[in-house]
Amino acid sequence: MAWASQLPPGYSIEIVRSSVTADFIVTMLWIRSSTVRPAIIAGYHVLKIECYSYAKQLGVGEDIKSAKFNVGDQRWYLRCYPGGYNNDSANSISIFLSLDDHQQPLPKGEVKATFVFSLHHYAGEPVPVFTNTIKSHTFSTENRCWGIDKFIPRAALERSYIDGDSFRIRCDIKVLKEFIMEDTTVAQPQLPAAAQPELHKHLGQLLAMRVGGDVTFSVAGEVITAHRCVLAVRSSVFMAELFGPMKEKASGCIITIDDMEARVFRAMLHFIYTDMMPEMEEGDKMTMSQHLLVAADRYDLQRLKVMCENTMCSRIDTGTVANTLILAEQHCCIALKEACYKFLKAPGRFREVMASDGFDHLMCTYPFLFMEVLDKIAP
């Protein structure tokens, strides 16, 4: 069995008798190895600030402390400064992570951690533009607190993210404890993994086949069939239209959708049924995302709206930034506006954009927005 000597180091074979024609068979290949990995303890805490109208009256350097919570054998708490941590951040909300001042001395004198601060809007999703990661920080007895003094401008918070006079900040923490070694020898075949969820696939097929469709739309001259229950459970607007006081008017007739292209309506239905945006050519993603954002806002599809914002944020250029800024203003997309401002602040970028047709439209139609742009990019 000279071939056995050709196995790579760390591999062995088990040979047994078999009733088949061959005298010997290989029944299992053992992969012997070990893995060294860091022991990381993860956790999170959500701080909800209620009665914000009172909290914002706190002065610079005055904080609101969260309840204490444990992650990685350490006790932590959050410190939020509605009036800013210092004079330089007086127009912003500041947020810090702190070790408990009354805790016993730290083991080994320090604790290494990474953490993420994220503002959460009313739907419970993080706001990408106001999500900040502290990649690594070493906490010690002398240095128990670390954070971000300009976490979110107070004006942006009050304009778009205050819900019922409250807002939420989440802090995700990962604490490094030690490195551990594991024996990762494969001693037996792995059991088959469960199949991936296919509900979105099956609902997408239901939409494509139009089986059992009970509501019909006319969009730009094209007739499109869908299912009332699916639309209603996904969109509060469709719920009111199809099952609210106007349901009898909508029953048994074709519902006409104005001011929307058929391909955009079909793409919106694809999201409603599958929770995913349809496949698109790279060159179409910006334009389609603009149309879908308008549709998502119209039909109260918040997840689709955020997905469109994220797609557009990564595709802003000199030819689209003006129209994108107008769209963000019309549909209250704070993160998208901030991305436009960041794009315009690049050296020489504003001069290039001023030569575009879209910028002329911005100045003539939205002069207040033009003044806001000048204020944002001013040095």
PDB file of C-alpha atoms in Angstrom, residues 107 109 182 189 206 212 235 239 246 296 324 340 365-366:
ATOM      1  CA  PRO A 107      -8.030  41.418  36.290  1.00  0.00           C
ATOM      2  CA  GLY A 109      -5.159  45.633  35.138  1.00  0.00           C
ATOM      3  CA  GLU A 182      -9.391  23.538  20.627  1.00  0.00           C
ATOM      4  CA  PRO A 189     -18.874  12.782   8.956  1.00  0.00           C
ATOM      5  CA  LEU A 206     -46.630  32.540  -6.453  1.00  0.00           C
ATOM      6  CA  GLY A 212     -55.007  32.602  -6.856  1.00  0.00           C
ATOM      7  CA  SER A 235     -47.977  47.409   3.697  1.00  0.00           C
ATOM      8  CA  MET A 239     -54.131  47.201   4.224  1.00  0.00           C
ATOM      9  CA  MET A 246     -62.506  51.881   0.897  1.00  0.00           C
ATOM     10  CA  ALA A 296     -41.496  52.600  -0.680  1.00  0.00           C
ATOM     11  CA  THR A 324     -30.403  62.670  -5.071  1.00  0.00           C
ATOM     12  CA  CYS A 340     -24.592  63.819  -0.387  1.00  0.00           C
ATOM     13  CA  THR A 365     -36.675  74.975  -7.422  1.00  0.00           C
ATOM     14  CA  TYR A 366     -35.254  74.438  -3.922  1.00  0.00           C
TER      15      TYR A 366
END
